[in-house]
Short mmCIF file of C-alpha atoms and ligand atoms in Angstrom, two decimals:
data_model
loop_
_atom_site.label_atom_id
_atom_site.label_comp_id
_atom_site.label_asym_id
_atom_site.label_seq_id
_atom_site.Cartn_x
_atom_site.Cartn_y
_atom_site.Cartn_z
CA MET C 1027 12.46 -77.44 4.18
CA ALA C 1028 15.71 -78.38 3.48
CA THR C 1029 18.70 -79.00 5.37
CA ILE C 1030 20.95 -76.62 6.04
CA ILE C 1031 24.19 -77.56 5.46
CA ASP C 1032 26.95 -75.59 7.40
CA GLY C 1033 30.21 -75.63 5.47
CA LYS C 1034 31.71 -73.47 8.24
CA ALA C 1035 31.26 -76.48 11.27
CA LEU C 1036 31.59 -78.57 8.13
CA ALA C 1037 35.23 -76.76 7.61
CA ALA C 1038 36.20 -76.70 11.18
CA LEU C 1039 35.87 -79.85 11.44
CA VAL C 1040 38.40 -81.29 8.34
CA VAL C 1041 41.00 -78.48 9.84
CA GLU C 1042 40.43 -80.29 13.74
CA GLU C 1043 41.72 -83.54 11.02
CA VAL C 1044 43.97 -81.68 9.54
CA ALA C 1045 46.01 -80.06 11.84
CA LYS C 1046 46.31 -84.35 13.98
CA ASP C 1047 47.30 -85.62 10.30
CA VAL C 1048 50.08 -82.49 10.65
CA ALA C 1049 51.34 -83.04 13.80
CA SER C 1050 52.04 -86.65 12.96
CA PHE C 1051 54.04 -85.34 9.62
CA GLU C 1052 56.57 -83.06 11.67
CA LYS C 1053 56.86 -85.99 14.20
CA GLN C 1054 57.89 -88.45 11.50
CA TYR C 1055 59.83 -86.04 9.30
CA ASN C 1056 60.52 -83.12 11.38
CA ILE C 1057 59.43 -80.12 9.61
CA LYS C 1058 56.28 -78.47 8.89
CA PRO C 1059 54.85 -79.12 5.43
CA GLY C 1060 54.43 -75.06 4.02
CA LEU C 1061 52.02 -72.97 2.22
CA ALA C 1062 53.25 -70.18 0.36
CA VAL C 1063 50.56 -67.93 -0.80
CA VAL C 1064 51.88 -65.17 -3.24
CA LEU C 1065 48.91 -61.95 -3.66
CA VAL C 1066 49.84 -59.71 -6.44
CA GLY C 1067 48.29 -56.38 -6.20
CA GLU C 1068 45.49 -55.23 -3.38
CA ASP C 1069 42.20 -55.91 -4.71
CA PRO C 1070 40.25 -55.91 -1.24
CA ALA C 1071 38.62 -59.40 -1.89
CA SER C 1072 41.44 -60.61 -2.35
CA GLN C 1073 43.15 -59.49 0.64
CA VAL C 1074 40.71 -60.81 2.16
CA TYR C 1075 40.87 -64.76 1.26
CA VAL C 1076 44.82 -64.55 1.43
CA ARG C 1077 44.12 -63.08 5.25
CA ASN C 1078 42.41 -66.23 5.35
CA LYS C 1079 44.15 -68.17 4.19
CA VAL C 1080 47.44 -67.85 6.61
CA LEU C 1081 45.12 -67.58 9.21
CA ARG C 1082 43.92 -71.01 8.81
CA ALA C 1083 46.83 -72.46 7.71
CA ASN C 1084 48.68 -71.65 11.18
CA GLU C 1085 45.78 -73.36 12.62
CA SER C 1086 46.53 -75.83 11.13
CA GLY C 1087 49.69 -75.90 12.10
CA LEU C 1088 51.27 -74.91 9.01
CA ASN C 1089 54.49 -73.42 7.86
CA SER C 1090 52.97 -70.20 6.16
CA ILE C 1091 55.17 -68.16 4.08
CA GLU C 1092 52.90 -64.93 2.72
CA ARG C 1093 54.75 -63.28 -0.69
CA LYS C 1094 52.85 -59.63 -1.76
CA LEU C 1095 54.07 -58.06 -4.35
CA PRO C 1096 52.57 -54.20 -5.29
CA ALA C 1097 50.34 -54.18 -8.43
CA ASP C 1098 52.77 -53.15 -11.45
CA VAL C 1099 54.98 -55.45 -10.67
CA ASP C 1100 56.85 -56.62 -13.96
CA GLN C 1101 56.51 -60.55 -15.37
CA ALA C 1102 59.53 -61.38 -14.78
CA THR C 1103 60.06 -60.53 -11.29
CA LEU C 1104 56.86 -62.55 -10.44
CA ASN C 1105 58.24 -65.55 -12.39
CA LYS C 1106 61.52 -65.28 -10.09
CA VAL C 1107 59.06 -65.16 -7.00
CA VAL C 1108 57.66 -68.18 -7.72
CA ASP C 1109 60.25 -70.72 -9.14
CA GLU C 1110 62.31 -69.33 -5.76
CA LEU C 1111 59.66 -70.98 -4.04
CA ASN C 1112 59.30 -74.52 -6.60
CA GLN C 1113 63.59 -74.52 -5.11
CA ASP C 1114 62.89 -74.08 -1.86
CA PRO C 1115 62.55 -77.46 0.34
CA ALA C 1116 60.57 -74.92 3.21
CA VAL C 1117 57.75 -75.32 0.72
CA HIS C 1118 55.46 -78.44 -0.13
CA GLY C 1119 52.24 -76.21 -1.82
CA ILE C 1120 52.21 -73.38 -4.04
CA LEU C 1121 49.05 -70.51 -4.71
CA VAL C 1122 49.24 -67.29 -6.07
CA GLN C 1123 45.66 -65.56 -5.79
CA LEU C 1124 43.73 -64.81 -8.94
CA PRO C 1125 42.91 -62.78 -10.38
CA LEU C 1126 46.56 -61.07 -11.51
CA PRO C 1127 46.63 -57.46 -12.72
CA GLU C 1128 45.87 -57.48 -16.39
CA HIS C 1129 49.81 -56.72 -17.50
CA LEU C 1130 50.58 -60.50 -16.08
CA ASP C 1131 50.23 -64.00 -18.04
CA GLU C 1132 47.82 -66.16 -15.50
CA GLU C 1133 48.46 -68.61 -17.80
CA TYR C 1134 52.10 -68.82 -17.69
CA ILE C 1135 52.61 -68.17 -14.13
CA ILE C 1136 49.48 -71.17 -13.44
CA ASN C 1137 52.54 -72.80 -15.92
CA ALA C 1138 55.98 -72.43 -14.23
CA ILE C 1139 53.74 -73.65 -10.43
CA ALA C 1140 55.53 -77.14 -10.21
CA PRO C 1141 52.95 -79.50 -10.56
CA GLU C 1142 53.15 -80.93 -7.61
CA LYS C 1143 53.60 -78.03 -5.51
CA ASP C 1144 49.99 -76.45 -7.53
CA VAL C 1145 47.99 -77.08 -4.18
CA ASP C 1146 45.25 -75.34 -6.41
CA GLY C 1147 45.31 -78.02 -8.96
CA PHE C 1148 44.97 -75.66 -11.86
CA HIS C 1149 48.50 -77.26 -13.38
CA PRO C 1150 47.52 -79.25 -17.03
CA VAL C 1151 49.96 -81.84 -14.79
CA ASN C 1152 47.01 -81.89 -12.67
CA VAL C 1153 43.70 -81.63 -14.79
CA GLY C 1154 45.30 -84.47 -16.90
CA ARG C 1155 45.76 -86.44 -13.65
CA LEU C 1156 42.69 -85.47 -12.04
CA ASN C 1157 40.97 -87.09 -15.67
CA SER C 1158 42.09 -89.76 -15.95
CA GLY C 1159 42.26 -91.21 -12.43
CA GLN C 1160 45.12 -90.86 -11.24
CA GLU C 1161 46.56 -89.31 -7.68
CA THR C 1162 46.65 -85.95 -7.91
CA LEU C 1163 45.96 -82.83 -6.50
CA THR C 1164 42.08 -81.39 -6.43
CA PRO C 1165 41.42 -78.09 -7.23
CA CYS C 1166 40.15 -76.59 -3.60
CA THR C 1167 36.11 -75.53 -4.16
CA PRO C 1168 35.12 -78.70 -5.58
CA LEU C 1169 37.06 -80.15 -3.49
CA GLY C 1170 35.20 -79.19 -0.64
CA CYS C 1171 31.39 -79.37 -2.42
CA LEU C 1172 32.22 -82.87 -2.52
CA ILE C 1173 32.75 -83.56 1.04
CA MET C 1174 29.27 -81.65 1.72
CA LEU C 1175 27.58 -83.90 -0.89
CA GLN C 1176 29.37 -87.04 0.13
CA ARG C 1177 28.90 -86.34 3.99
CA GLU C 1178 24.49 -85.30 3.02
CA LEU C 1179 23.65 -88.17 0.68
CA GLY C 1180 26.79 -90.90 1.23
CA ASP C 1181 27.66 -92.87 -1.14
CA LEU C 1182 26.51 -90.58 -4.34
CA THR C 1183 26.37 -93.21 -7.35
CA GLY C 1184 23.70 -93.07 -10.10
CA LYS C 1185 22.72 -89.56 -9.46
CA ASN C 1186 21.55 -87.03 -11.75
CA ALA C 1187 23.95 -83.80 -11.09
CA VAL C 1188 24.14 -80.75 -13.29
CA ILE C 1189 26.45 -78.04 -13.02
CA ILE C 1190 25.59 -74.78 -14.08
CA GLY C 1191 29.06 -73.36 -14.56
CA ARG C 1192 32.34 -73.80 -16.94
CA SER C 1193 35.17 -72.62 -15.51
CA ASN C 1194 38.60 -74.39 -15.19
CA ILE C 1195 37.83 -73.63 -11.00
CA VAL C 1196 34.72 -75.12 -10.68
CA GLY C 1197 32.91 -76.49 -13.33
CA LYS C 1198 35.14 -78.72 -14.86
CA PRO C 1199 36.28 -79.89 -12.33
CA MET C 1200 33.38 -80.69 -10.60
CA ALA C 1201 32.68 -82.27 -13.34
CA ALA C 1202 35.35 -84.52 -13.18
CA LEU C 1203 34.73 -85.19 -9.33
CA LEU C 1204 31.64 -86.07 -9.26
CA LEU C 1205 32.00 -88.44 -12.39
CA GLN C 1206 33.97 -90.48 -10.54
CA GLN C 1207 31.41 -90.92 -7.91
CA SER C 1208 29.97 -92.16 -10.43
CA CYS C 1209 26.70 -89.60 -11.28
CA THR C 1210 25.37 -88.75 -14.28
CA VAL C 1211 27.06 -85.19 -15.30
CA THR C 1212 25.96 -82.49 -17.95
CA ILE C 1213 27.64 -78.66 -17.71
CA VAL C 1214 25.11 -76.80 -19.14
CA HIS C 1215 26.27 -73.47 -19.51
CA SER C 1216 25.80 -69.19 -20.87
CA ARG C 1217 25.20 -70.79 -24.20
CA THR C 1218 22.93 -74.12 -23.40
CA ARG C 1219 18.51 -73.77 -24.23
CA ASP C 1220 16.04 -74.53 -21.56
CA ILE C 1221 18.75 -75.13 -18.85
CA GLU C 1222 16.16 -74.12 -17.08
CA GLU C 1223 14.24 -77.91 -17.34
CA ILE C 1224 18.28 -79.53 -17.47
CA VAL C 1225 18.62 -77.73 -14.09
CA LYS C 1226 14.33 -79.41 -13.16
CA GLN C 1227 15.96 -83.36 -14.12
CA ALA C 1228 19.02 -82.95 -11.53
CA ASP C 1229 19.85 -84.69 -7.19
CA ILE C 1230 22.54 -82.52 -6.84
CA VAL C 1231 23.05 -78.83 -8.81
CA VAL C 1232 26.34 -77.06 -8.60
CA ALA C 1233 25.57 -73.47 -9.35
CA ALA C 1234 29.13 -71.95 -10.06
CA VAL C 1235 28.43 -69.14 -12.25
CA GLY C 1236 28.86 -65.99 -10.67
CA ARG C 1237 25.61 -64.52 -11.51
CA SER C 1238 23.37 -62.78 -8.51
CA GLU C 1239 20.45 -64.97 -6.96
CA MET C 1240 19.66 -66.61 -10.80
CA VAL C 1241 18.27 -69.90 -9.72
CA LYS C 1242 15.40 -70.20 -8.73
CA SER C 1243 13.01 -71.75 -7.24
CA HIS C 1244 11.18 -73.64 -10.31
CA TRP C 1245 14.25 -74.92 -11.45
CA ILE C 1246 14.57 -77.11 -8.70
CA LYS C 1247 13.37 -80.65 -8.75
CA PRO C 1248 11.97 -81.17 -5.29
CA GLY C 1249 14.27 -82.62 -2.72
CA ALA C 1250 17.03 -82.31 -4.69
CA ALA C 1251 20.21 -80.61 -3.48
CA VAL C 1252 22.08 -76.77 -3.86
CA ILE C 1253 25.56 -76.03 -4.22
CA ASP C 1254 25.92 -72.66 -3.68
CA VAL C 1255 29.33 -71.54 -5.05
CA GLY C 1256 28.89 -67.73 -5.90
CA ILE C 1257 29.70 -65.11 -4.48
CA ASN C 1258 28.44 -61.59 -5.38
CA ALA C 1259 28.46 -58.65 -3.91
CA ILE C 1260 25.25 -57.10 -4.56
CA GLU C 1261 23.71 -53.47 -2.68
CA VAL C 1262 19.83 -54.09 -0.35
CA ASP C 1263 18.85 -50.49 1.42
CA GLY C 1264 21.94 -49.15 0.08
CA LYS C 1265 23.85 -51.58 1.85
CA ARG C 1266 26.93 -53.94 0.22
CA LYS C 1267 25.22 -57.30 0.62
CA LEU C 1268 26.79 -60.98 -0.19
CA VAL C 1269 24.68 -63.66 -1.66
CA GLY C 1270 25.63 -66.44 -3.85
CA ASP C 1271 24.29 -67.37 -7.63
CA VAL C 1272 20.73 -69.31 -5.11
CA ASP C 1273 17.50 -67.17 -4.55
CA PHE C 1274 18.55 -69.13 -1.86
CA ALA C 1275 15.24 -67.29 0.15
CA ASP C 1276 13.38 -69.03 -2.78
CA VAL C 1277 14.62 -72.15 -2.97
CA GLU C 1278 15.59 -73.14 0.71
CA PRO C 1279 12.17 -74.76 0.62
CA VAL C 1280 12.12 -76.91 -1.96
CA ALA C 1281 15.32 -78.40 -2.33
CA GLY C 1282 16.34 -81.15 0.08
CA ALA C 1283 19.68 -79.56 1.23
CA ILE C 1284 21.44 -75.91 -0.03
CA THR C 1285 24.59 -73.84 1.66
CA PRO C 1286 24.13 -70.59 2.20
CA VAL C 1287 26.44 -68.12 1.12
CA PRO C 1288 28.45 -67.32 2.97
CA GLY C 1289 29.14 -69.87 5.44
CA GLY C 1290 28.28 -72.48 2.91
CA VAL C 1291 31.04 -73.44 0.28
CA GLY C 1292 33.61 -70.83 1.48
CA PRO C 1293 35.12 -72.15 4.58
CA MET C 1294 35.01 -75.82 3.10
CA THR C 1295 37.48 -74.06 -0.04
CA ILE C 1296 39.85 -73.57 2.73
CA ALA C 1297 39.67 -76.40 4.93
CA CYS C 1298 40.13 -77.97 1.54
CA LEU C 1299 43.76 -75.64 0.81
CA MET C 1300 45.32 -77.33 3.87
CA LYS C 1301 44.22 -80.23 3.13
CA ASN C 1302 46.57 -80.11 -0.58
CA THR C 1303 49.00 -78.96 1.46
CA LEU C 1304 49.57 -82.11 3.59
CA THR C 1305 49.02 -84.11 0.73
CA ALA C 1306 51.52 -82.35 -1.14
CA ALA C 1307 53.68 -82.48 1.32
CA THR C 1308 53.20 -86.54 2.23
CA GLN C 1309 53.90 -87.23 -1.81
CA GLN C 1310 56.88 -84.75 -1.92
CA LEU C 1311 59.04 -86.53 0.96
CA ARG C 1312 57.40 -90.55 0.58
CA LYS C 1313 59.52 -90.28 -2.63
N1 GUN O 2587 40.32 -66.97 -6.55
C1 GUN O 2587 39.32 -67.18 -6.93
N2 GUN O 2587 39.93 -68.54 -6.25
C2 GUN O 2587 40.70 -68.70 -6.25
C3 GUN O 2587 41.54 -70.61 -5.68
O1 GUN O 2587 40.49 -71.45 -5.56
N3 GUN O 2587 43.06 -70.49 -6.30
C4 GUN O 2587 43.62 -68.89 -6.10
N4 GUN O 2587 44.66 -69.31 -6.79
N5 GUN O 2587 42.93 -68.13 -6.81
C5 GUN O 2587 41.60 -68.10 -6.53
#
């Protein structure tokens, strides 16, 4: 039986800690750290994420600014919104919720956010800093996964870590973070041969592919720590249900520790966004 890693409880602790540091920040600088969240369109999942981000920001004592734009907004208008937020001294962190509608250029917008306000850590400057071990803003989901792993396993030195998925948002930055912790890191993806045998060598498995319950018990080394980043909506008996990339019921008896979906990685991602906003504000004001 695996330890179930309670992401919700751990996220509450992280938010509590951030709230304390936000209070000291406010005393020192006489301003609250400000987080701007930009939402384009009415994608239901994005609306839920943004609502939770704003709620948690308020709980952390941050100043939250929500900018909602219609689905058919043109690129120039969106660029202008981002530019205004870049210039606004009350805004220390900017997040543009992804995915954007098809007609908008996601890469352009990621590049347009001032790197020092890029609390997602997606700007190429921050990606470069992360990969060269410099002080940076680290993508929230991998940062949340790392905090859970360190809490569960302690020092990660020498662990064999296998990441399933090579996205810019999770897979690649997760690899950089685990490498920094002196893990031996492998990324497997849709074109990898013998994926199951490779995953079976892992002390740490991070699944981030977006395929419902793909990872089964025979992929997992007994006792391994399994972090499930997937959030997939499926239908069971006509009812909508959220499942991860890991078949939880199958894998849980084999793993040493495992994150549930929901209640695992998701809350930690949002908590780390609060942490990053405070980090960004501190880096901007101490100059
Ligand atoms: N959409 C899904 N995950 C994320 C994320 O981490 N950041 C942003 N901006 N959009 C997302």
